[in-house]
Amino acid sequence: MSQEKENRQYENAQSVQEGQQPHKRRVRYKGRYPKKYEEKYKELQPEKYQDTIQHVMQKGNTPAGMHISIMVKEIIDFLEIKPGQIGFDATLGYGGHTKAMLQCLQGQGHMYATDVDHEEAAKTKKRLEDLGFGEDILTIKLQNFCTIDEIAKEVGGFDFLLADLGVSSMQIDNPKRGFSFKADGPLDLRLNQEAGISAAERLEHITRDELAGMLYENSDEPYCEELAKAITDEIRKGNHMDTTTKLRQVIEKTLDFLPEKEKKETIKKTCQRTFQALRIDVNREFEVLYEFMEKLPGALKPGGRAAILTFHSGEDKLVKKALKAGYKEGIYSDYSKDVIRPSAQECAQNGRARSTKMRWAIKSE
């Protein structure tokens, strides 16, 4: 044993005796692109390891702890932001869209943003402050974006507005949040972990019919009946569905009857749809979006512009229906009859952009 190692062991033993936490060496950064989240410390410190960040992004991947904003050019082109205007970002997230909109204001006007994720919002606030976007031009509120009417009343309405309805990459990638079936972690799925119940708690008391309905309504899951039976049967046996791995394993077992050539891909898509359905349910996403779309016209100033990014058919149908109805009633002078999609180049650089649809509306003068 080396002298250095002996010294370290002695120091650790002394620390334990004195009631202190022993020094713990950081996990070695394994290879160029480690797979485990806790091993990706270089990606989690973009300000220190820019070369690593660039390598990861050049591969078409999103670095851990980061989020690559989608369709920034298309959004900015549509919103036509002018210095002095008042804007609203419904979902602050990593702050990429917010930053682009703030830059358009050129130091004049004000942006308001909401987010229910207290932990990520604090990081984003610091990140934007370091770029020169402090409280004089940006106000961040830790509340749901369906409270847009309260904020609009307080500030006199918005000239431009963005609602990016997607879950941020830093939430998906962190195993502690439970958004992904690819890594083991608690089956949580809440955007705000300080409110409501987790997906695991939700499943504890759900009926078979209710779960089948949730899977079908929230994600068009074709195997909703089979999955609902398998999951509720496991819970009834006392096998708590409290981790992402346990839920994935039940899905795999349930679909084991599929032909080998299609089994792997079908299980992957079924996992994605099941986790999506649970996430929508525990965060009341459809209810929140419906309320937001109802309040949207009253929050916009005459001539105000709104852009909305959706990521699955349920969201898109709801947004499309609301904008079309508003146009027919004369609330909007124009709206997007067709969706705008990210370019092929953007999808190649950021795989998470592929399912994105953008719709827009302009408030009547």
Short mmCIF file of C-alpha atoms in Angstrom, two decimals:
data_model
loop_
_atom_site.label_atom_id
_atom_site.label_comp_id
_atom_site.label_asym_id
_atom_site.label_seq_id
_atom_site.Cartn_x
_atom_site.Cartn_y
_atom_site.Cartn_z
CA MET A 1 0.00 0.00 0.00
CA SER A 2 1.33 3.44 -0.92
CA GLN A 3 2.17 5.96 1.82
CA GLU A 4 -0.36 8.40 0.35
CA LYS A 5 -3.17 5.83 0.59
CA GLU A 6 -2.17 4.93 4.18
CA ASN A 7 -2.24 8.61 5.14
CA ARG A 8 -5.66 9.06 3.57
CA GLN A 9 -7.08 6.03 5.41
CA TYR A 10 -5.63 7.31 8.69
CA GLU A 11 -7.16 10.77 8.14
CA ASN A 12 -10.55 9.22 7.32
CA ALA A 13 -10.42 7.07 10.47
CA GLN A 14 -9.58 10.16 12.55
CA SER A 15 -12.49 12.08 10.95
CA VAL A 16 -14.95 9.28 11.80
CA GLN A 17 -13.73 9.21 15.43
CA GLU A 18 -14.19 12.99 15.66
CA GLY A 19 -17.72 12.76 14.24
CA GLN A 20 -16.78 14.35 10.91
CA GLN A 21 -17.63 13.07 7.43
CA PRO A 22 -14.56 11.38 5.88
CA HIS A 23 -13.21 12.85 2.66
CA LYS A 24 -14.81 11.15 -0.34
CA ARG A 25 -12.98 11.15 -3.64
CA ARG A 26 -14.98 12.20 -6.67
CA VAL A 27 -15.96 9.41 -9.04
CA ARG A 28 -13.52 9.27 -11.93
CA TYR A 29 -14.88 10.67 -15.22
CA LYS A 30 -15.16 7.38 -17.07
CA GLY A 31 -14.27 7.62 -20.75
CA ARG A 32 -15.23 10.49 -22.98
CA TYR A 33 -18.99 10.16 -22.42
CA PRO A 34 -19.83 8.44 -19.09
CA LYS A 35 -23.26 6.80 -18.91
CA LYS A 36 -24.09 7.32 -15.25
CA TYR A 37 -25.43 10.75 -14.29
CA GLU A 38 -23.29 11.07 -11.15
CA GLU A 39 -20.14 10.38 -13.18
CA LYS A 40 -20.80 13.23 -15.63
CA TYR A 41 -19.34 15.96 -13.41
CA LYS A 42 -17.64 17.62 -16.37
CA GLU A 43 -20.96 18.03 -18.19
CA LEU A 44 -22.55 19.34 -14.99
CA GLN A 45 -19.95 22.16 -14.89
CA PRO A 46 -20.24 23.75 -18.37
CA GLU A 47 -18.42 26.89 -17.28
CA LYS A 48 -15.33 24.81 -16.42
CA TYR A 49 -15.34 22.08 -19.09
CA GLN A 50 -16.39 23.81 -22.33
CA ASP A 51 -14.44 21.34 -24.50
CA THR A 52 -16.40 18.41 -23.06
CA ILE A 53 -19.71 20.25 -23.53
CA GLN A 54 -18.89 20.93 -27.20
CA HIS A 55 -17.92 17.28 -27.80
CA VAL A 56 -21.21 16.04 -26.34
CA MET A 57 -23.29 18.51 -28.35
CA GLN A 58 -21.44 17.75 -31.57
CA LYS A 59 -22.57 14.15 -31.17
CA GLY A 60 -26.18 15.35 -31.18
CA ASN A 61 -26.60 14.79 -27.43
CA THR A 62 -27.63 17.10 -24.61
CA PRO A 63 -25.01 17.45 -21.83
CA ALA A 64 -26.20 16.33 -18.40
CA GLY A 65 -27.73 19.14 -16.36
CA MET A 66 -28.28 21.26 -19.47
CA HIS A 67 -31.18 21.89 -21.82
CA ILE A 68 -30.89 22.88 -25.48
CA SER A 69 -33.71 25.26 -26.35
CA ILE A 70 -35.78 24.27 -29.37
CA MET A 71 -36.80 26.43 -32.36
CA VAL A 72 -35.27 29.63 -30.95
CA LYS A 73 -34.97 31.31 -34.37
CA GLU A 74 -38.55 30.48 -35.38
CA ILE A 75 -39.89 31.78 -32.06
CA ILE A 76 -37.91 35.03 -32.19
CA ASP A 77 -38.84 35.60 -35.84
CA PHE A 78 -42.54 35.26 -35.04
CA LEU A 79 -42.64 37.23 -31.77
CA GLU A 80 -41.06 40.35 -33.38
CA ILE A 81 -39.88 41.61 -29.98
CA LYS A 82 -39.09 45.33 -29.74
CA PRO A 83 -37.14 47.17 -27.01
CA GLY A 84 -39.45 48.49 -24.30
CA GLN A 85 -42.03 45.69 -24.57
CA ILE A 86 -43.35 43.46 -21.79
CA GLY A 87 -42.95 39.69 -22.25
CA PHE A 88 -43.80 36.42 -20.54
CA ASP A 89 -42.04 33.05 -20.55
CA ALA A 90 -44.51 30.49 -19.17
CA THR A 91 -41.86 27.85 -18.47
CA LEU A 92 -38.48 29.28 -17.50
CA GLY A 93 -36.61 25.95 -17.47
CA TYR A 94 -32.91 26.30 -18.31
CA GLY A 95 -33.54 29.87 -19.52
CA GLY A 96 -32.43 29.51 -23.15
CA HIS A 97 -35.60 30.96 -24.66
CA THR A 98 -35.76 33.60 -21.92
CA LYS A 99 -32.21 34.69 -22.69
CA ALA A 100 -32.96 35.04 -26.42
CA MET A 101 -36.05 37.14 -25.71
CA LEU A 102 -34.20 39.32 -23.18
CA GLN A 103 -31.49 40.00 -25.76
CA CYS A 104 -34.16 41.33 -28.13
CA LEU A 105 -35.28 43.85 -25.48
CA GLN A 106 -31.79 45.42 -25.49
CA GLY A 107 -32.08 46.44 -21.85
CA GLN A 108 -35.45 48.17 -22.27
CA GLY A 109 -38.77 46.70 -21.12
CA HIS A 110 -39.27 43.70 -18.86
CA MET A 111 -39.66 39.92 -18.92
CA TYR A 112 -41.72 37.84 -16.52
CA ALA A 113 -41.22 34.09 -16.19
CA THR A 114 -42.83 31.30 -14.18
CA ASP A 115 -41.63 27.86 -13.11
CA VAL A 116 -42.76 25.39 -10.46
CA ASP A 117 -39.35 23.71 -10.19
CA HIS A 118 -37.76 25.67 -7.33
CA GLU A 119 -34.38 23.94 -7.59
CA GLU A 120 -33.84 24.52 -11.32
CA ALA A 121 -35.36 28.02 -11.25
CA ALA A 122 -32.75 29.12 -8.69
CA LYS A 123 -29.93 27.83 -10.91
CA THR A 124 -31.38 29.55 -13.98
CA LYS A 125 -31.86 32.83 -12.13
CA LYS A 126 -28.17 32.80 -11.14
CA ARG A 127 -27.11 31.86 -14.69
CA LEU A 128 -29.09 34.75 -16.22
CA GLU A 129 -27.91 37.21 -13.57
CA ASP A 130 -24.32 36.33 -14.43
CA LEU A 131 -25.12 37.24 -18.06
CA GLY A 132 -26.38 40.66 -16.97
CA PHE A 133 -30.11 39.91 -16.81
CA GLY A 134 -30.97 40.85 -13.23
CA GLU A 135 -34.21 41.75 -11.51
CA ASP A 136 -34.32 45.13 -13.22
CA ILE A 137 -35.33 43.40 -16.45
CA LEU A 138 -36.40 39.88 -15.37
CA THR A 139 -38.89 38.80 -12.71
CA ILE A 140 -39.13 35.08 -11.95
CA LYS A 141 -42.20 33.80 -10.11
CA LEU A 142 -42.28 30.33 -8.54
CA GLN A 143 -45.82 29.51 -9.55
CA ASN A 144 -47.72 27.64 -12.24
CA PHE A 145 -48.11 29.34 -15.62
CA CYS A 146 -51.90 28.96 -15.41
CA THR A 147 -51.75 31.93 -13.01
CA ILE A 148 -50.93 34.12 -16.04
CA ASP A 149 -54.08 36.20 -15.45
CA GLU A 150 -52.80 37.35 -12.04
CA ILE A 151 -49.43 38.41 -13.45
CA ALA A 152 -50.98 40.08 -16.51
CA LYS A 153 -53.33 42.10 -14.29
CA GLU A 154 -50.39 43.18 -12.16
CA VAL A 155 -48.26 44.37 -15.13
CA GLY A 156 -50.91 45.49 -17.62
CA GLY A 157 -50.71 42.63 -20.09
CA PHE A 158 -48.03 41.20 -22.41
CA ASP A 159 -46.77 42.24 -25.85
CA PHE A 160 -45.27 38.81 -26.46
CA LEU A 161 -45.47 35.41 -24.84
CA LEU A 162 -43.94 31.94 -25.10
CA ALA A 163 -45.19 28.69 -23.60
CA ASP A 164 -42.76 25.80 -24.10
CA LEU A 165 -44.72 22.83 -22.77
CA GLY A 166 -41.86 20.33 -22.81
CA VAL A 167 -40.06 18.89 -19.79
CA SER A 168 -36.50 20.21 -19.56
CA SER A 169 -33.57 17.88 -20.24
CA MET A 170 -32.00 18.53 -16.84
CA GLN A 171 -35.17 17.11 -15.24
CA ILE A 172 -35.31 14.10 -17.59
CA ASP A 173 -31.62 13.25 -17.13
CA ASN A 174 -31.50 13.43 -13.33
CA PRO A 175 -32.35 9.94 -11.97
CA LYS A 176 -33.53 11.47 -8.67
CA ARG A 177 -36.49 13.03 -10.50
CA GLY A 178 -37.76 9.74 -11.94
CA PHE A 179 -38.70 11.08 -15.40
CA SER A 180 -36.80 8.46 -17.38
CA PHE A 181 -37.11 4.67 -17.50
CA LYS A 182 -33.48 4.46 -18.67
CA ALA A 183 -31.97 5.11 -15.22
CA ASP A 184 -32.93 3.74 -11.81
CA GLY A 185 -34.46 6.24 -9.44
CA PRO A 186 -37.56 6.97 -7.35
CA LEU A 187 -40.77 6.96 -9.41
CA ASP A 188 -41.56 10.61 -8.72
CA LEU A 189 -42.26 12.51 -11.98
CA ARG A 190 -43.38 15.74 -10.27
CA LEU A 191 -42.21 19.02 -11.76
CA ASN A 192 -42.50 20.53 -8.29
CA GLN A 193 -41.31 17.97 -5.76
CA GLU A 194 -42.59 20.13 -2.92
CA ALA A 195 -46.25 19.75 -3.90
CA GLY A 196 -48.72 17.01 -4.75
CA ILE A 197 -48.07 13.26 -4.72
CA SER A 198 -45.47 11.26 -6.62
CA ALA A 199 -46.30 8.81 -9.41
CA ALA A 200 -45.46 5.96 -7.01
CA GLU A 201 -48.05 7.23 -4.51
CA ARG A 202 -50.57 7.72 -7.30
CA LEU A 203 -50.23 4.10 -8.40
CA GLU A 204 -50.69 2.78 -4.84
CA HIS A 205 -54.41 3.60 -4.82
CA ILE A 206 -55.40 3.59 -8.49
CA THR A 207 -57.96 1.15 -9.89
CA ARG A 208 -57.30 -1.01 -12.92
CA ASP A 209 -59.92 0.80 -15.03
CA GLU A 210 -58.67 4.22 -13.95
CA LEU A 211 -55.08 3.36 -14.87
CA ALA A 212 -56.10 1.94 -18.25
CA GLY A 213 -58.04 5.13 -18.95
CA MET A 214 -55.07 7.28 -17.92
CA LEU A 215 -52.69 5.40 -20.22
CA TYR A 216 -55.09 5.68 -23.14
CA GLU A 217 -56.17 9.30 -22.63
CA ASN A 218 -52.72 10.70 -21.83
CA SER A 219 -50.54 8.79 -24.28
CA ASP A 220 -52.69 6.66 -26.65
CA GLU A 221 -51.08 3.51 -25.23
CA PRO A 222 -52.31 0.49 -27.31
CA TYR A 223 -51.53 -1.99 -24.49
CA CYS A 224 -53.26 0.10 -21.81
CA GLU A 225 -55.54 -2.74 -20.61
CA GLU A 226 -52.73 -5.30 -20.31
CA LEU A 227 -50.43 -2.86 -18.53
CA ALA A 228 -53.12 -1.64 -16.14
CA LYS A 229 -53.88 -5.22 -15.09
CA ALA A 230 -50.21 -6.14 -14.64
CA ILE A 231 -49.33 -3.02 -12.63
CA THR A 232 -52.36 -3.13 -10.32
CA ASP A 233 -51.91 -6.89 -9.79
CA GLU A 234 -48.29 -6.33 -8.69
CA ILE A 235 -49.31 -3.59 -6.26
CA ARG A 236 -52.13 -5.76 -4.86
CA LYS A 237 -49.50 -8.44 -4.12
CA GLY A 238 -47.60 -5.89 -2.03
CA ASN A 239 -44.92 -5.14 -4.64
CA HIS A 240 -44.74 -1.35 -4.47
CA MET A 241 -44.11 0.39 -7.79
CA ASP A 242 -41.77 2.94 -6.21
CA THR A 243 -38.82 2.98 -8.64
CA THR A 244 -38.42 3.57 -12.35
CA THR A 245 -36.75 0.17 -12.73
CA LYS A 246 -39.64 -1.72 -11.12
CA LEU A 247 -42.15 -0.08 -13.47
CA ARG A 248 -39.96 -0.76 -16.51
CA GLN A 249 -39.58 -4.42 -15.51
CA VAL A 250 -43.35 -4.86 -15.24
CA ILE A 251 -43.76 -3.36 -18.70
CA GLU A 252 -41.07 -5.68 -20.10
CA LYS A 253 -42.69 -8.72 -18.50
CA THR A 254 -46.17 -7.74 -19.72
CA LEU A 255 -45.01 -7.38 -23.33
CA ASP A 256 -42.86 -10.51 -23.33
CA PHE A 257 -45.36 -12.19 -25.68
CA LEU A 258 -44.38 -9.91 -28.58
CA PRO A 259 -42.32 -11.29 -31.51
CA GLU A 260 -38.58 -10.89 -30.90
CA LYS A 261 -38.03 -8.67 -33.95
CA GLU A 262 -40.40 -5.97 -32.65
CA LYS A 263 -40.18 -6.51 -28.89
CA LYS A 264 -37.27 -4.17 -28.06
CA GLU A 265 -38.63 -1.13 -29.93
CA THR A 266 -42.22 -1.66 -28.75
CA ILE A 267 -41.12 -1.95 -25.10
CA LYS A 268 -39.09 1.26 -25.45
CA LYS A 269 -42.04 3.19 -26.89
CA THR A 270 -44.44 1.71 -24.34
CA CYS A 271 -42.12 2.79 -21.51
CA GLN A 272 -42.00 6.31 -22.97
CA ARG A 273 -45.79 6.48 -23.25
CA THR A 274 -46.38 5.03 -19.76
CA PHE A 275 -44.00 7.48 -18.08
CA GLN A 276 -45.53 10.32 -20.11
CA ALA A 277 -49.05 9.37 -19.04
CA LEU A 278 -48.05 9.28 -15.37
CA ARG A 279 -46.19 12.59 -15.63
CA ILE A 280 -49.20 14.29 -17.21
CA ASP A 281 -51.45 12.91 -14.48
CA VAL A 282 -49.40 13.80 -11.38
CA ASN A 283 -48.71 17.32 -12.68
CA ARG A 284 -52.30 17.87 -13.91
CA GLU A 285 -50.82 19.00 -17.21
CA PHE A 286 -54.00 18.94 -19.28
CA GLU A 287 -56.00 20.81 -16.64
CA VAL A 288 -53.26 23.41 -16.29
CA LEU A 289 -52.94 23.85 -20.08
CA TYR A 290 -56.71 24.14 -20.53
CA GLU A 291 -56.84 26.85 -17.84
CA PHE A 292 -53.87 28.65 -19.42
CA MET A 293 -55.43 28.64 -22.91
CA GLU A 294 -58.66 30.07 -21.47
CA LYS A 295 -56.77 32.91 -19.78
CA LEU A 296 -54.34 33.57 -22.64
CA PRO A 297 -56.44 36.10 -24.63
CA GLY A 298 -57.04 38.26 -21.55
CA ALA A 299 -53.31 38.29 -20.76
CA LEU A 300 -52.25 39.62 -24.17
CA LYS A 301 -52.29 43.28 -25.12
CA PRO A 302 -54.02 44.22 -28.40
CA GLY A 303 -51.70 43.02 -31.16
CA GLY A 304 -49.84 40.81 -28.68
CA ARG A 305 -48.19 37.66 -30.01
CA ALA A 306 -48.16 34.19 -28.44
CA ALA A 307 -46.06 31.17 -29.47
CA ILE A 308 -46.69 27.71 -28.00
CA LEU A 309 -44.50 24.61 -28.30
CA THR A 310 -46.19 21.22 -27.82
CA PHE A 311 -44.62 17.77 -27.64
CA HIS A 312 -47.44 15.24 -27.92
CA SER A 313 -50.79 14.93 -29.66
CA GLY A 314 -52.94 15.60 -26.58
CA GLU A 315 -51.30 18.98 -25.96
CA ASP A 316 -51.35 19.92 -29.62
CA LYS A 317 -55.05 19.12 -30.07
CA LEU A 318 -55.97 21.22 -27.03
CA VAL A 319 -53.89 24.21 -28.19
CA LYS A 320 -55.14 23.97 -31.79
CA LYS A 321 -58.78 23.83 -30.69
CA ALA A 322 -58.41 26.84 -28.36
CA LEU A 323 -56.64 29.02 -30.94
CA LYS A 324 -59.13 28.11 -33.68
CA ALA A 325 -62.08 28.93 -31.42
CA GLY A 326 -60.47 32.25 -30.44
CA TYR A 327 -59.98 33.15 -34.09
CA LYS A 328 -63.61 32.35 -34.96
CA GLU A 329 -64.77 34.54 -32.08
CA GLY A 330 -62.60 37.42 -33.29
CA ILE A 331 -60.30 37.28 -30.24
CA TYR A 332 -57.30 36.54 -32.46
CA SER A 333 -56.72 38.38 -35.74
CA ASP A 334 -54.68 35.44 -37.02
CA TYR A 335 -53.46 32.02 -35.88
CA SER A 336 -51.39 29.16 -37.24
CA LYS A 337 -53.56 26.90 -39.40
CA ASP A 338 -50.63 24.50 -39.74
CA VAL A 339 -47.90 23.59 -37.27
CA ILE A 340 -44.34 24.80 -37.66
CA ARG A 341 -41.74 22.11 -37.07
CA PRO A 342 -38.02 22.30 -36.28
CA SER A 343 -35.67 21.99 -39.25
CA ALA A 344 -34.07 18.66 -40.17
CA GLN A 345 -30.73 20.18 -39.19
CA GLU A 346 -31.97 21.06 -35.70
CA CYS A 347 -33.45 17.58 -35.22
CA ALA A 348 -30.10 16.04 -36.23
CA GLN A 349 -28.28 18.21 -33.69
CA ASN A 350 -30.88 17.75 -30.95
CA GLY A 351 -32.88 14.52 -31.06
CA ARG A 352 -35.30 15.83 -28.43
CA ALA A 353 -36.59 18.40 -30.94
CA ARG A 354 -38.16 15.81 -33.24
CA SER A 355 -41.62 15.72 -31.66
CA THR A 356 -41.94 19.51 -31.34
CA LYS A 357 -44.82 21.43 -32.90
CA MET A 358 -45.13 25.20 -32.76
CA ARG A 359 -48.44 27.05 -32.99
CA TRP A 360 -49.03 30.78 -32.69
CA ALA A 361 -51.72 33.45 -32.45
CA ILE A 362 -51.97 37.25 -32.66
CA LYS A 363 -54.45 39.11 -30.44
CA SER A 364 -56.90 41.34 -32.30
CA GLU A 365 -56.23 45.09 -32.10
#
